[in-house]
Amino acid sequence: MSPPVRVLLVDDDALVRAGLSMMLDGARGIRVVGEAADGAEVPAAADAHSPDVVLMDLRMPCVDGITATRRLRARPSPPQVIVLTTFDADENILLALRAGASGFLLKDTPPDRIVDAVCRVAAGEPMLSPGVLRRLMDRAAHQASRYEQARDAVATLSQRERDVAVAVTRGRSNAEIAAELSMSVATVKAHVSHILTKLDLDNRTQIALLGHDAGL
């Protein structure tokens, strides 16, 4: 069996942390390894507990979740980050994704979907609440300048890299992409890595966001 996904909870509300800990520790394949009450505590908590995934609140007293995510993702071999919040303003969503978050969920997301999101993000797949994804797509459709920049970026990709980027934008997993494009999963992973490096992106979520901006 594969080792459990190690999760760090970051929220200034102790009751929220307790509820998440109870829910996630009861899920198969997940282990809550630590907690932090503010973004300022995240670096030390990450060093102490080596999480695979961080569930990050947005609004905290000292260091907010966006700043904490950006700092965390700038570290060597950083964990994946899922923002879990009650604040779903468009600007919050975009800031979180650009900071390097791999997921954005609302706190009223059903428990089973939060568990699924943790597992999927740990495996390298993005996870957004359906409503959040719709809003991102609508906003991207009305950003002409961003569209042109995204199209220029996509134009630097090889045809095979573009095919993989399109599939990632459509939410396909590595296994699904491999089946659709008749290549091995290892080759898909290599193409994703090349795309991230070539476009100076942090994760698959940002590839998908760029893909939506470019109209892929």
Short mmCIF file of C-alpha atoms in Angstrom, two decimals, residues 22-171:
data_model
loop_
_atom_site.label_atom_id
_atom_site.label_comp_id
_atom_site.label_asym_id
_atom_site.label_seq_id
_atom_site.Cartn_x
_atom_site.Cartn_y
_atom_site.Cartn_z
CA MET A 22 -11.68 14.64 12.59
CA MET A 23 -13.02 14.33 9.05
CA LEU A 24 -9.70 13.76 7.30
CA ASP A 25 -8.16 11.46 9.89
CA GLY A 26 -11.19 9.24 9.46
CA ALA A 27 -10.60 8.96 5.71
CA ARG A 28 -8.60 6.10 4.30
CA GLY A 29 -5.24 7.08 2.88
CA ILE A 30 -5.00 10.47 4.63
CA ARG A 31 -3.19 11.49 7.79
CA VAL A 32 -3.34 14.92 9.42
CA VAL A 33 0.23 15.54 10.58
CA GLY A 34 0.01 19.08 11.93
CA GLU A 35 -1.88 22.33 12.36
CA ALA A 36 -1.11 26.06 12.18
CA ALA A 37 -3.27 28.97 13.31
CA ASP A 38 -1.75 31.60 11.02
CA GLY A 39 0.17 31.90 7.78
CA ALA A 40 3.20 33.06 9.75
CA GLU A 41 3.41 29.59 11.31
CA VAL A 42 3.36 27.72 8.00
CA PRO A 43 7.12 27.54 7.21
CA ALA A 44 7.98 26.07 10.61
CA ALA A 45 5.01 23.69 10.48
CA ALA A 46 6.01 22.53 6.99
CA ASP A 47 9.58 21.92 8.15
CA ALA A 48 8.38 20.01 11.20
CA HIS A 49 5.76 17.82 9.53
CA SER A 50 6.75 17.51 5.83
CA PRO A 51 3.15 17.58 4.52
CA ASP A 52 2.17 16.50 1.02
CA VAL A 53 -0.85 18.82 1.00
CA VAL A 54 -1.65 21.99 2.93
CA LEU A 55 -5.28 23.05 3.46
CA MET A 56 -4.94 26.83 3.63
CA ASP A 57 -7.42 29.40 4.93
CA LEU A 58 -7.38 32.81 3.24
CA ARG A 59 -8.00 35.35 5.98
CA MET A 60 -5.78 35.09 9.05
CA PRO A 61 -4.61 37.74 11.53
CA CYS A 62 -0.92 38.12 10.71
CA VAL A 63 -0.03 36.48 7.39
CA ASP A 64 -2.89 35.76 4.97
CA GLY A 65 -3.27 32.56 2.99
CA ILE A 66 -2.23 34.08 -0.35
CA THR A 67 1.07 35.30 1.06
CA ALA A 68 1.65 32.05 2.94
CA THR A 69 0.96 30.05 -0.23
CA ARG A 70 3.32 32.14 -2.32
CA ARG A 71 6.10 31.79 0.25
CA LEU A 72 5.51 28.08 0.65
CA ARG A 73 5.47 27.36 -3.09
CA ALA A 74 8.75 29.27 -3.52
CA ARG A 75 10.56 26.76 -1.27
CA PRO A 76 12.41 23.71 -2.65
CA SER A 77 10.12 20.68 -3.13
CA PRO A 78 7.05 22.42 -1.70
CA PRO A 79 3.82 20.66 -0.75
CA GLN A 80 0.67 21.18 -2.79
CA VAL A 81 -1.77 23.78 -1.48
CA ILE A 82 -5.57 23.74 -1.44
CA VAL A 83 -7.19 27.00 -0.41
CA LEU A 84 -10.26 26.27 1.72
CA THR A 85 -12.26 29.40 2.44
CA THR A 86 -15.66 31.05 2.72
CA PHE A 87 -14.51 33.96 0.51
CA ASP A 88 -15.02 33.17 -3.17
CA ALA A 89 -14.49 36.61 -4.74
CA ASP A 90 -12.94 36.34 -8.20
CA GLU A 91 -9.85 38.23 -7.12
CA ASN A 92 -9.24 35.80 -4.24
CA ILE A 93 -9.48 32.84 -6.60
CA LEU A 94 -7.07 34.29 -9.13
CA LEU A 95 -4.58 35.46 -6.51
CA ALA A 96 -4.57 32.02 -4.90
CA LEU A 97 -3.99 30.19 -8.18
CA ARG A 98 -1.27 32.59 -9.26
CA ALA A 99 0.39 32.17 -5.89
CA GLY A 100 0.70 28.48 -6.71
CA ALA A 101 -2.36 26.86 -5.12
CA SER A 102 -3.42 23.63 -6.80
CA GLY A 103 -6.99 23.83 -5.56
CA PHE A 104 -9.64 26.26 -4.38
CA LEU A 105 -12.58 24.94 -2.38
CA LEU A 106 -15.30 26.59 -0.34
CA LYS A 107 -15.81 25.54 3.27
CA ASP A 108 -19.33 24.35 2.49
CA THR A 109 -17.89 21.72 0.14
CA PRO A 110 -19.20 18.25 1.14
CA PRO A 111 -16.69 16.24 3.22
CA ASP A 112 -16.31 13.50 0.61
CA ARG A 113 -15.32 16.09 -1.99
CA ILE A 114 -12.73 17.61 0.31
CA VAL A 115 -11.27 14.14 0.89
CA ASP A 116 -11.26 13.50 -2.87
CA ALA A 117 -9.62 16.87 -3.49
CA VAL A 118 -6.81 16.12 -1.04
CA CYS A 119 -6.09 12.80 -2.73
CA ARG A 120 -6.27 14.21 -6.25
CA VAL A 121 -4.11 17.22 -5.52
CA ALA A 122 -1.54 14.98 -3.81
CA ALA A 123 -1.44 12.99 -7.05
CA GLY A 124 -0.75 16.15 -9.06
CA GLU A 125 -4.24 16.93 -10.30
CA PRO A 126 -5.93 20.33 -9.80
CA MET A 127 -9.21 20.59 -7.90
CA LEU A 128 -11.62 23.51 -8.02
CA SER A 129 -15.17 23.83 -6.78
CA PRO A 130 -17.50 23.66 -9.83
CA GLY A 131 -18.78 27.17 -9.22
CA VAL A 132 -15.25 28.49 -8.91
CA LEU A 133 -14.24 26.86 -12.20
CA ARG A 134 -17.24 28.37 -14.02
CA ARG A 135 -16.41 31.84 -12.72
CA LEU A 136 -12.79 31.50 -13.76
CA MET A 137 -13.79 30.50 -17.26
CA ASP A 138 -16.26 33.38 -17.54
CA ARG A 139 -13.69 35.89 -16.35
CA ALA A 140 -10.98 34.55 -18.64
CA ALA A 141 -13.31 34.86 -21.62
CA HIS A 142 -13.48 38.62 -21.09
CA GLN A 143 -9.78 39.29 -20.64
CA ALA A 144 -8.57 40.16 -24.14
CA SER A 145 -5.06 41.17 -23.15
CA ARG A 146 -4.59 38.04 -21.09
CA TYR A 147 -5.89 36.03 -24.04
CA GLU A 148 -3.19 37.43 -26.33
CA GLN A 149 -0.45 36.79 -23.77
CA ALA A 150 -1.68 33.26 -23.22
CA ARG A 151 -1.81 32.56 -26.95
CA ASP A 152 1.77 33.83 -27.33
CA ALA A 153 2.89 31.53 -24.49
CA VAL A 154 1.11 28.50 -25.96
CA ALA A 155 2.73 29.24 -29.34
CA THR A 156 6.13 28.40 -27.82
CA LEU A 157 5.03 24.81 -27.16
CA SER A 158 5.70 21.92 -29.50
CA GLN A 159 2.65 20.27 -31.04
CA ARG A 160 2.84 17.35 -28.61
CA GLU A 161 3.24 19.68 -25.63
CA ARG A 162 0.24 21.65 -26.87
CA ASP A 163 -1.82 18.43 -27.11
CA VAL A 164 -0.95 17.63 -23.49
CA ALA A 165 -1.69 21.21 -22.39
CA VAL A 166 -5.13 21.02 -24.04
CA ALA A 167 -5.87 17.76 -22.22
CA VAL A 168 -4.72 19.22 -18.88
CA THR A 169 -6.95 22.25 -19.50
CA ARG A 170 -9.88 19.89 -19.99
CA GLY A 171 -9.22 18.30 -16.61
#
